[in-house]
XYZ file of N, CA and C in Angstrom:
798
model
N 132.574 110.719 119.948
C 131.634 110.020 119.061
C 130.244 109.982 119.676
N 129.319 109.920 118.765
C 127.920 109.879 119.220
C 127.631 108.455 119.909
N 126.928 108.422 120.907
C 126.580 107.109 121.555
C 125.825 106.283 120.594
N 126.093 104.937 120.680
C 125.350 104.039 119.788
C 124.034 103.659 120.370
N 122.990 103.667 119.606
C 121.643 103.262 120.153
C 121.575 101.888 120.491
N 120.378 101.475 121.016
C 120.208 100.063 121.379
C 120.301 99.103 120.189
N 119.932 99.548 119.076
C 119.905 98.707 117.832
C 120.510 99.566 116.764
N 121.331 98.961 115.955
C 121.901 99.669 114.758
C 123.186 100.310 115.067
N 123.752 101.006 114.026
C 125.057 101.759 114.235
C 124.711 103.152 114.695
N 125.790 103.849 115.165
C 125.602 105.151 115.771
C 125.645 106.152 114.709
N 125.228 107.438 115.018
C 125.200 108.586 114.126
C 126.640 108.899 113.607
N 126.726 109.098 112.326
C 128.105 109.437 111.758
C 128.951 108.232 111.426
N 128.452 107.028 111.637
C 129.188 105.846 111.426
C 129.491 105.635 109.916
N 128.578 106.119 109.028
C 128.767 105.913 107.551
C 129.875 106.722 107.074
N 130.182 107.899 107.740
C 131.322 108.740 107.250
C 132.573 108.566 108.125
N 132.546 107.608 109.009
C 133.748 107.325 109.781
C 134.825 106.656 108.977
N 136.087 106.487 109.602
C 137.157 105.938 108.849
C 136.808 104.580 108.288
N 136.281 103.703 109.131
C 135.908 102.333 108.620
C 134.881 102.400 107.533
N 133.872 103.279 107.740
C 132.889 103.380 106.773
C 133.350 103.905 105.390
N 134.299 104.857 105.410
C 134.799 105.353 104.165
C 135.716 104.285 103.495
N 136.405 103.489 104.249
C 137.208 102.457 103.681
C 136.350 101.437 103.029
N 135.243 101.060 103.606
C 134.294 100.127 102.938
C 133.699 100.721 101.688
N 133.346 101.968 101.694
C 132.819 102.567 100.443
C 133.854 102.558 99.362
N 135.142 102.829 99.597
C 136.126 102.812 98.595
C 136.347 101.426 98.034
N 136.318 100.399 98.965
C 136.423 99.032 98.456
C 135.184 98.628 97.664
N 133.984 99.119 98.062
C 132.809 98.846 97.308
C 132.878 99.317 95.922
N 133.368 100.719 95.755
C 133.514 101.252 94.423
C 134.374 100.510 93.551
N 135.501 100.053 94.094
C 136.531 99.329 93.366
C 135.898 97.930 92.871
N 135.259 97.194 93.753
C 134.714 95.933 93.405
C 133.532 96.075 92.428
N 132.681 97.018 92.712
C 131.502 97.115 91.934
C 131.788 97.534 90.475
N 132.689 98.493 90.271
C 133.011 98.906 88.843
C 133.906 97.867 88.171
N 134.547 96.970 88.902
C 135.236 95.859 88.231
C 134.276 94.937 87.525
N 133.078 94.965 87.919
C 132.061 94.137 87.185
C 131.812 94.749 85.719
N 131.919 96.024 85.607
C 131.743 96.562 84.250
C 132.924 96.177 83.360
N 134.164 96.154 83.864
C 135.193 95.636 83.163
C 135.075 94.197 82.778
N 134.617 93.434 83.678
C 134.275 91.989 83.331
C 133.280 91.853 82.296
N 132.239 92.804 82.324
C 131.239 92.735 81.304
C 131.829 93.103 79.948
N 132.818 93.974 79.824
C 133.392 94.362 78.555
C 134.116 93.124 77.971
N 134.924 92.419 78.765
C 135.605 91.243 78.328
C 134.706 90.035 77.968
N 133.422 90.036 78.525
C 132.499 89.046 78.222
C 131.746 89.341 76.881
N 131.899 90.497 76.363
C 131.243 90.868 75.100
C 131.967 90.116 73.906
N 131.230 89.746 72.889
C 131.949 89.146 71.725
C 132.992 90.074 71.206
N 134.130 89.449 70.652
C 135.180 90.303 70.076
C 134.769 91.214 69.026
N 133.813 90.787 68.165
C 133.381 91.534 67.059
C 132.528 92.741 67.569
N 131.907 92.641 68.769
C 131.020 93.785 69.343
C 131.707 94.448 70.497
N 132.911 94.116 70.856
C 133.469 94.673 72.037
C 133.819 96.186 71.835
N 133.438 96.919 72.767
C 133.636 98.410 72.686
C 135.041 98.760 72.869
N 135.584 99.771 72.114
C 136.969 100.331 72.371
C 137.003 100.905 73.810
N 138.147 101.049 74.304
C 138.304 101.492 75.701
C 137.715 102.906 75.924
N 137.808 103.737 74.837
C 137.270 105.179 74.982
C 135.772 105.128 75.133
N 135.180 104.258 74.215
C 133.695 104.182 74.267
C 133.167 103.528 75.567
N 133.984 102.541 75.980
C 133.634 101.878 77.264
C 133.710 102.836 78.457
N 134.781 103.711 78.421
C 134.867 104.717 79.477
C 133.745 105.693 79.466
N 133.349 106.106 78.231
C 132.173 107.108 78.126
C 130.972 106.459 78.590
N 130.693 105.171 78.381
C 129.468 104.509 78.780
C 129.507 104.327 80.324
N 130.587 103.793 80.839
C 130.574 103.430 82.289
C 130.734 104.696 83.149
N 131.370 105.723 82.659
C 131.503 106.952 83.555
C 130.159 107.637 83.805
N 129.179 107.428 82.958
C 127.862 107.966 83.193
C 127.283 107.231 84.423
N 127.497 105.877 84.446
C 126.972 105.205 85.529
C 127.775 105.591 86.857
N 129.045 105.784 86.728
C 129.840 106.206 87.917
C 129.315 107.542 88.513
N 129.029 108.463 87.648
C 128.486 109.763 88.117
C 127.110 109.541 88.782
N 126.272 108.786 88.165
C 124.891 108.576 88.711
C 124.983 107.816 90.057
N 125.905 106.775 90.120
C 126.058 105.944 91.286
C 126.570 106.783 92.478
N 127.533 107.618 92.208
C 128.073 108.500 93.225
C 127.104 109.429 93.772
N 126.187 109.965 92.826
C 125.149 110.940 93.256
C 124.174 110.136 94.220
N 123.724 108.940 93.799
C 122.766 108.206 94.607
C 123.429 107.815 95.947
N 124.654 107.464 95.927
C 125.353 107.013 97.171
C 125.399 108.085 98.145
N 125.895 109.222 97.697
C 126.114 110.432 98.740
C 124.747 110.985 99.117
N 123.690 110.842 98.227
C 122.423 111.301 98.693
C 121.784 110.348 99.743
N 122.050 109.045 99.677
C 121.626 108.130 100.632
C 122.386 108.348 101.927
N 123.655 108.599 101.873
C 124.479 108.910 103.119
C 123.976 110.127 103.746
N 123.695 111.181 102.982
C 123.192 112.420 103.588
C 121.853 112.202 104.211
N 120.932 111.528 103.486
C 119.530 111.346 104.122
C 119.632 110.434 105.280
N 120.516 109.382 105.364
C 120.666 108.530 106.445
C 121.146 109.171 107.702
N 121.994 110.167 107.495
C 122.592 110.906 108.630
C 121.680 111.966 109.234
N 120.464 112.113 108.594
C 119.550 113.079 109.141
C 118.864 112.516 110.427
N 118.956 111.205 110.555
C 118.330 110.599 111.681
C 119.433 110.251 112.761
N 119.030 110.333 114.006
C 119.983 110.086 115.149
C 119.840 108.593 115.683
N 118.800 107.872 115.049
C 118.539 106.511 115.606
C 119.408 105.471 115.016
N 119.243 105.165 113.737
C 119.979 104.080 113.110
C 120.176 104.405 111.637
N 121.313 105.172 111.297
C 121.492 105.509 109.891
C 121.878 104.370 109.032
N 122.406 103.197 109.519
C 122.719 102.070 108.782
C 121.389 101.480 108.189
N 120.400 101.256 108.993
C 119.111 100.668 108.482
C 118.440 101.517 107.490
N 118.531 102.854 107.748
C 117.914 103.877 106.876
C 118.603 103.815 105.521
N 119.945 103.714 105.570
C 120.710 103.631 104.324
C 120.392 102.323 103.572
N 120.123 101.188 104.307
C 119.865 99.999 103.638
C 118.454 100.047 103.002
N 117.488 100.775 103.690
C 116.181 100.879 103.066
C 116.227 101.779 101.844
N 116.999 102.803 101.812
C 117.174 103.693 100.658
C 117.780 102.789 99.485
N 118.778 102.066 99.850
C 119.452 101.254 98.806
C 118.523 100.154 98.223
N 117.760 99.520 99.122
C 116.805 98.513 98.547
C 115.764 99.123 97.638
N 115.281 100.297 98.040
C 114.326 100.953 97.175
C 114.951 101.406 95.883
N 116.162 101.829 95.904
C 116.851 102.233 94.656
C 117.078 101.094 93.723
N 117.346 99.878 94.305
C 117.557 98.691 93.547
C 116.271 98.049 92.969
N 115.192 98.439 93.542
C 113.863 97.827 93.068
C 112.992 98.859 92.297
N 112.395 99.735 93.030
C 111.563 100.746 92.393
C 112.464 101.773 91.683
N 113.616 101.993 92.160
C 114.504 103.041 91.503
C 114.999 102.422 90.127
N 115.204 101.132 90.089
C 115.629 100.452 88.800
C 114.609 100.627 87.733
N 113.390 100.410 88.156
C 112.247 100.642 87.223
C 112.129 102.089 86.740
N 112.396 102.991 87.644
C 112.378 104.426 87.219
C 113.465 104.789 86.389
N 114.680 104.218 86.606
C 115.786 104.487 85.682
C 115.477 103.947 84.315
N 114.916 102.730 84.215
C 114.623 102.130 82.885
C 113.578 102.986 82.205
N 112.591 103.459 82.886
C 111.582 104.357 82.288
C 112.145 105.611 81.829
N 113.008 106.219 82.718
C 113.653 107.509 82.280
C 114.607 107.396 81.117
N 115.339 106.256 80.984
C 116.165 106.101 79.850
C 115.296 105.894 78.542
N 114.205 105.160 78.677
C 113.311 104.944 77.516
C 112.713 106.246 77.088
N 112.233 107.031 78.018
C 111.619 108.347 77.621
C 112.552 109.243 77.065
N 113.735 109.488 77.705
C 114.775 110.352 77.161
C 115.162 109.914 75.728
N 115.387 108.643 75.555
C 115.847 108.098 74.285
C 114.860 108.358 73.092
N 113.564 108.244 73.549
C 112.496 108.477 72.570
C 112.424 110.004 72.209
N 112.627 110.849 73.167
C 112.557 112.302 72.968
C 113.745 112.693 72.031
N 114.955 112.297 72.293
C 116.142 112.821 71.574
C 116.085 112.106 70.125
N 115.562 110.980 69.999
C 115.437 110.427 68.652
C 114.318 111.111 67.904
N 113.250 111.467 68.556
C 112.117 112.217 67.861
C 112.550 113.584 67.423
N 113.436 114.248 68.293
C 113.990 115.500 67.958
C 115.191 115.479 67.078
N 115.682 114.243 66.803
C 116.822 113.987 65.976
C 118.121 114.642 66.482
N 118.270 114.554 67.866
C 119.470 115.007 68.510
C 120.377 113.799 68.583
N 121.113 113.547 67.487
C 121.835 112.260 67.280
C 122.870 112.013 68.408
N 123.581 113.024 68.793
C 124.702 112.858 69.749
C 124.224 112.795 71.212
N 122.857 112.993 71.386
C 122.289 112.822 72.752
C 121.679 111.364 72.902
N 121.741 110.581 71.920
C 121.315 109.200 72.068
C 122.359 108.396 72.872
N 121.925 107.748 73.922
C 122.893 107.080 74.862
C 123.760 106.044 73.975
N 124.978 106.179 74.155
C 125.910 105.331 73.470
C 126.430 105.859 72.105
N 125.880 106.976 71.602
C 126.317 107.536 70.344
C 127.214 108.705 70.592
N 128.471 108.649 70.226
C 129.400 109.707 70.421
C 130.009 110.358 69.129
N 129.575 109.807 67.976
C 130.137 110.319 66.789
C 131.387 109.566 66.266
N 131.860 109.905 65.202
C 133.021 109.220 64.648
C 133.960 110.320 64.012
N 135.036 110.708 64.757
C 135.559 110.078 66.047
C 134.706 110.486 67.242
N 134.797 109.804 68.316
C 133.946 110.151 69.488
C 134.257 111.547 70.021
N 133.121 112.215 70.282
C 133.222 113.616 70.717
C 132.911 113.745 72.189
N 133.768 114.530 72.911
C 133.602 114.692 74.377
C 132.358 115.485 74.652
N 131.939 116.328 73.715
C 130.619 117.125 73.985
C 129.453 116.250 73.980
N 129.426 115.226 73.161
C 128.292 114.228 73.198
C 128.282 113.484 74.468
N 129.515 113.103 74.990
C 129.550 112.400 76.339
C 129.091 113.332 77.455
N 129.390 114.573 77.423
C 129.011 115.522 78.509
C 127.504 115.658 78.482
N 126.919 115.825 77.229
C 125.475 115.967 77.128
C 124.715 114.771 77.669
N 125.227 113.564 77.410
C 124.568 112.378 77.811
C 124.736 112.173 79.349
N 125.854 112.627 79.858
C 126.076 112.565 81.353
C 125.059 113.469 82.014
N 124.803 114.632 81.477
C 123.762 115.512 82.043
C 122.411 114.891 82.047
N 122.069 114.279 80.931
C 120.740 113.672 80.756
C 120.611 112.504 81.787
N 121.688 111.735 81.899
C 121.565 110.570 82.851
C 121.533 111.030 84.267
N 122.270 112.088 84.587
C 122.219 112.655 85.928
C 120.807 113.211 86.336
N 120.178 113.792 85.321
C 118.759 114.206 85.519
C 117.910 113.080 85.755
N 118.118 111.996 85.154
C 117.301 110.771 85.353
C 117.484 110.333 86.753
N 118.746 110.330 87.281
C 119.045 109.904 88.633
C 118.375 110.857 89.696
N 118.451 112.123 89.397
C 117.808 113.084 90.247
C 116.277 112.809 90.360
N 115.659 112.550 89.233
C 114.307 112.182 89.227
C 114.046 110.967 90.030
N 114.866 109.909 89.830
C 114.700 108.752 90.626
C 114.848 108.885 92.092
N 115.845 109.688 92.483
C 116.076 109.874 93.938
C 115.034 110.685 94.552
N 114.436 111.632 93.769
C 113.288 112.470 94.320
C 112.105 111.513 94.628
N 111.815 110.728 93.664
C 110.606 109.850 93.892
C 110.807 108.941 95.058
N 112.060 108.333 95.243
C 112.329 107.472 96.327
C 112.234 108.173 97.688
N 112.681 109.437 97.685
C 112.636 110.165 98.873
C 111.151 110.490 99.310
N 110.354 110.667 98.304
C 108.917 110.846 98.546
C 108.233 109.657 99.124
N 108.722 108.430 98.529
C 108.173 107.196 99.036
C 108.540 106.995 100.482
N 109.708 107.375 100.898
C 110.113 107.219 102.303
C 109.300 108.092 103.264
N 108.608 109.055 102.791
C 107.688 109.894 103.600
C 106.465 109.145 104.079
N 106.151 108.045 103.367
C 104.987 107.186 103.710
C 105.162 106.595 105.074
N 104.140 106.692 105.986
C 104.262 106.158 107.324
C 104.497 104.666 107.209
N 105.247 104.058 108.177
C 105.429 102.633 108.265
C 106.906 102.240 108.132
N 107.705 103.073 107.514
C 109.144 102.693 107.328
C 109.892 102.727 108.657
N 109.348 103.389 109.711
C 110.117 103.487 110.915
C 110.231 102.140 111.654
N 109.043 101.396 111.593
C 109.016 100.003 112.236
C 110.019 99.092 111.510
N 110.045 99.149 110.133
C 110.957 98.324 109.365
C 112.397 98.726 109.681
N 112.639 100.002 109.893
C 113.967 100.430 110.240
C 114.427 99.971 111.625
N 113.552 99.838 112.501
C 113.856 99.332 113.866
C 114.113 97.846 113.906
N 113.553 97.025 113.007
C 113.771 95.612 113.130
C 114.698 95.020 111.978
N 115.126 95.930 111.068
C 115.816 95.464 109.944
C 117.168 94.907 110.307
N 117.897 95.582 111.161
C 119.188 95.177 111.496
C 119.429 95.084 112.977
N 118.309 94.992 113.722
C 118.391 94.954 115.179
C 118.995 93.652 115.717
N 119.025 92.571 114.926
C 119.574 91.334 115.447
C 121.080 91.222 115.336
N 121.687 92.262 114.743
C 123.195 92.296 114.623
C 123.750 93.058 115.842
N 124.478 92.408 116.710
C 124.996 93.115 117.837
C 126.235 93.902 117.558
N 127.054 93.590 116.566
C 128.279 94.260 116.326
C 128.150 95.382 115.313
N 128.441 96.616 115.665
C 128.238 97.758 114.786
C 129.127 97.684 113.570
N 130.370 97.186 113.638
C 131.237 97.079 112.490
C 130.743 95.981 111.542
N 130.216 94.870 112.109
C 129.667 93.833 111.230
C 128.409 94.450 110.477
N 127.675 95.250 111.179
C 126.515 95.863 110.483
C 126.978 96.815 109.366
N 128.003 97.480 109.651
C 128.628 98.396 108.557
C 129.002 97.608 107.349
N 129.812 96.483 107.573
C 130.170 95.635 106.520
C 129.002 95.087 105.695
N 127.990 94.686 106.369
C 126.825 94.163 105.689
C 126.050 95.255 104.933
N 125.967 96.440 105.494
C 125.134 97.516 104.906
C 125.958 98.259 103.766
N 127.281 98.445 104.008
C 128.090 99.282 103.062
C 128.853 98.513 102.123
N 129.006 97.163 102.218
C 129.737 96.420 101.310
C 129.018 95.181 100.705
N 128.547 94.252 101.590
C 128.081 92.989 101.111
C 126.878 93.198 100.264
N 125.823 93.765 100.856
C 124.538 93.967 100.052
C 124.704 94.932 98.895
N 125.360 96.072 99.109
C 125.562 96.912 97.890
C 126.349 96.280 96.794
N 127.396 95.524 97.091
C 128.233 94.930 96.029
C 127.431 94.012 95.165
N 126.574 93.129 95.779
C 125.790 92.164 95.057
C 124.752 92.913 94.177
N 124.017 93.887 94.795
C 122.992 94.546 94.078
C 123.597 95.493 92.926
N 124.646 96.211 93.360
C 125.318 97.066 92.404
C 125.827 96.342 91.204
N 126.416 95.094 91.382
C 126.900 94.388 90.289
C 125.792 94.130 89.234
N 124.633 93.750 89.829
C 123.475 93.426 88.938
C 123.018 94.652 88.235
N 122.931 95.761 89.032
C 122.353 97.072 88.437
C 123.275 97.603 87.367
N 124.609 97.637 87.725
C 125.494 98.146 86.705
C 125.529 97.338 85.385
N 125.371 96.058 85.545
C 125.343 95.169 84.312
C 124.001 95.468 83.560
N 122.904 95.590 84.128
C 121.635 95.899 83.482
C 121.665 97.301 82.827
N 122.089 98.268 83.654
C 121.994 99.669 83.155
C 123.067 99.878 82.060
N 124.188 99.228 82.096
C 125.206 99.330 81.014
C 124.576 98.711 79.765
N 123.824 97.681 79.835
C 123.187 97.143 78.620
C 122.067 98.124 78.123
N 121.478 98.952 78.974
C 120.451 99.928 78.465
C 121.061 101.101 77.757
N 122.205 101.629 78.315
C 122.725 102.859 77.779
C 123.850 102.704 76.818
N 124.362 101.457 76.584
C 125.371 101.246 75.555
C 124.735 101.224 74.220
N 125.676 101.446 73.241
C 125.320 101.350 71.896
C 125.089 99.952 71.399
N 123.885 99.566 70.921
C 123.613 98.213 70.579
C 124.317 97.924 69.254
N 124.978 96.734 69.174
C 125.718 96.327 67.991
C 124.716 96.180 66.810
N 123.543 95.608 67.061
C 122.652 95.453 65.981
C 121.942 96.701 65.452
N 122.084 97.777 66.257
C 121.461 98.959 65.944
C 122.481 100.118 65.526
N 123.745 99.646 65.249
C 124.757 100.661 64.874
C 124.367 101.275 63.549
N 124.409 102.637 63.560
C 123.971 103.346 62.425
C 125.118 104.152 61.878
N 125.052 104.531 60.609
C 126.106 105.253 59.937
C 125.561 106.654 59.625
N 126.266 107.650 60.078
C 125.757 109.077 59.791
C 126.277 109.483 58.400
N 125.394 109.967 57.557
C 125.804 110.539 56.347
C 126.234 111.965 56.513
N 126.723 112.585 55.517
C 127.216 113.937 55.591
C 126.109 114.871 55.844
N 124.893 114.691 55.375
C 123.802 115.539 55.600
C 123.185 115.319 56.868
N 123.715 114.397 57.694
C 123.119 114.179 59.029
C 122.077 113.124 59.081
N 121.670 112.504 57.976
C 120.692 111.432 58.010
C 121.304 110.120 58.483
N 120.495 109.243 58.990
C 121.005 107.957 59.539
C 120.729 106.903 58.583
N 121.811 106.153 58.320
C 121.691 104.920 57.384
C 121.839 103.718 58.211
N 120.723 102.893 58.331
C 120.793 101.691 59.076
C 121.428 100.521 58.223
N 121.843 99.527 58.909
C 122.349 98.276 58.228
C 121.303 97.724 57.274
N 120.020 97.700 57.751
C 118.985 97.159 56.880
C 118.770 97.984 55.625
N 118.829 99.265 55.722
C 118.794 100.148 54.541
C 119.899 99.915 53.557
N 121.127 99.667 54.179
C 122.263 99.482 53.287
C 122.074 98.050 52.548
N 121.612 97.088 53.307
C 121.441 95.828 52.635
C 120.306 95.878 51.531
N 119.262 96.628 51.816
C 118.243 96.821 50.845
C 118.777 97.489 49.614
N 119.550 98.566 49.861
C 120.098 99.244 48.721
C 121.021 98.404 47.921
N 121.840 97.625 48.489
C 122.715 96.790 47.818
C 122.012 95.734 46.992
N 120.904 95.149 47.592
C 120.142 94.168 46.896
C 119.466 94.776 45.623
N 118.974 96.058 45.841
C 118.332 96.741 44.694
C 119.330 97.000 43.569
N 120.611 97.285 43.999
C 121.624 97.504 42.872
C 121.929 96.218 42.162
N 121.959 95.154 42.966
C 122.394 93.851 42.320
C 121.271 93.349 41.398
N 119.989 93.757 41.746
C 118.898 93.240 40.958
C 118.342 94.188 39.959
N 119.046 95.378 39.784
C 118.531 96.425 38.851
C 118.755 95.935 37.447
N 117.873 96.488 36.545
C 118.014 96.093 35.127
C 119.339 96.396 34.464
N 119.983 97.437 34.958
C 121.190 97.854 34.386
C 122.308 96.771 34.536
N 122.210 96.041 35.665
C 123.211 95.036 35.931
C 122.886 93.701 35.340
N 121.707 93.497 34.789
C 121.354 92.185 34.120
C 121.958 92.110 32.830
N 122.122 90.910 32.350
C 122.688 90.709 30.971
C 121.502 90.809 30.029
N 121.742 91.341 28.875
C 120.755 91.438 27.823
C 120.358 90.074 27.299
N 119.106 89.700 27.350
C 118.680 88.422 27.094
C 118.986 87.976 25.631
N 118.770 88.972 24.696
C 119.042 88.703 23.273
C 120.510 88.411 23.054
N 121.370 89.295 23.691
C 122.772 89.142 23.506
C 123.213 87.783 24.078
N 122.689 87.459 25.224
C 123.151 86.249 25.819
C 122.724 85.047 24.954
N 121.450 85.116 24.366
C 120.967 84.056 23.491
C 121.800 83.949 22.286
N 122.216 85.098 21.767
C 123.069 85.056 20.541
C 124.375 84.402 20.907
N 124.952 84.783 22.090
C 126.245 84.223 22.465
C 126.207 82.679 22.636
N 125.060 82.261 23.279
C 124.907 80.837 23.558
C 124.691 80.106 22.201
N 123.905 80.714 21.304
C 123.732 80.011 20.017
C 124.975 79.981 19.211
N 125.711 81.086 19.312
C 127.040 81.080 18.579
C 128.007 80.004 19.116
N 127.953 79.888 20.437
C 128.849 78.863 21.018
C 128.423 77.462 20.580
N 127.057 77.326 20.594
C 126.548 75.972 20.166
C 126.930 75.681 18.652
N 126.862 76.736 17.835
C 127.154 76.541 16.487
C 128.622 76.180 16.263
N 129.425 76.832 17.067
C 130.889 76.532 17.049
C 131.190 75.050 17.464
N 130.498 74.692 18.541
C 130.677 73.338 19.011
C 130.274 72.322 18.055
N 129.097 72.597 17.303
C 128.663 71.687 16.303
C 129.571 71.582 15.106
N 130.195 72.726 14.752
C 131.151 72.685 13.638
C 132.400 71.900 14.043
N 132.761 71.993 15.310
C 133.966 71.355 15.787
C 133.687 69.813 15.798
N 132.443 69.441 16.097
C 132.048 68.083 16.232
C 131.768 67.430 14.870
N 131.505 68.144 13.813
C 131.254 67.550 12.521
C 132.554 67.029 11.891
N 132.555 65.754 11.389
C 133.800 65.239 10.752
C 134.176 65.893 9.473
N 135.357 65.991 9.171
C 135.836 66.599 7.938
C 136.174 65.522 6.920
N 135.786 65.766 5.707
C 135.991 64.829 4.569
C 137.005 65.421 3.579
N 137.887 64.487 3.042
C 138.760 64.886 1.976
C 138.385 64.073 0.695
N 138.409 64.704 -0.301
C 138.213 63.998 -1.625
C 139.504 63.719 -2.291
N 139.742 62.467 -2.460
C 141.044 62.074 -2.948
C 140.779 61.682 -4.499
N 141.406 62.254 -5.379
C 141.320 61.980 -6.835
C 142.519 61.083 -7.265
């Protein structure tokens, strides 16, 4: 094993047996927050398990890509891979979160402008199509590649080395440092990130659209407008003259029934 430096964990510690165990525990706990989020949704808006899997698996693919990219970049240094991983992770959770939000908005605008219905995040067709899920996974992975590229360029700015030296230098135990870097901080931040990103890429209940046979999109507002127009159309109204005649006829009948009858007795 590589010797441990004066501060921080040693080279290769992230991929050691204890580090891999922490990463597996982190993945289990972090993705359990997505299951909790599903059960917190109102029953009328709760996604079926298949739709939920399609939504969350995109995040799983993106999170695994970011995680292994951070591990690879952190092992490039021989000084303190733990602190470099933590710096990468903090940047992913702050600046990276903003980049992911921007990427989702831009991609959603482009696919809606081009009318690629099944590439809209959260739209999989009825019944759900695996091809739509694969296309959305590719788009989301491209967003994550863009985010990680920008973060890697930010790390090239001078000044991060000093922060790396003092970030975890006060922790004497390397295993405690691994627990903090690979489990405690990522679990808290990932739980928040997964919750927010899932809300961005899931299908919004208020924006659920119905696809016509010709491929056009019928929104709930359009359906309500159409229904109101049908209800208020002249064909559905009663004829005023006929209704007046019926009312006058009923009145005449009532008057006849109310008039007393007389008999002439001779």
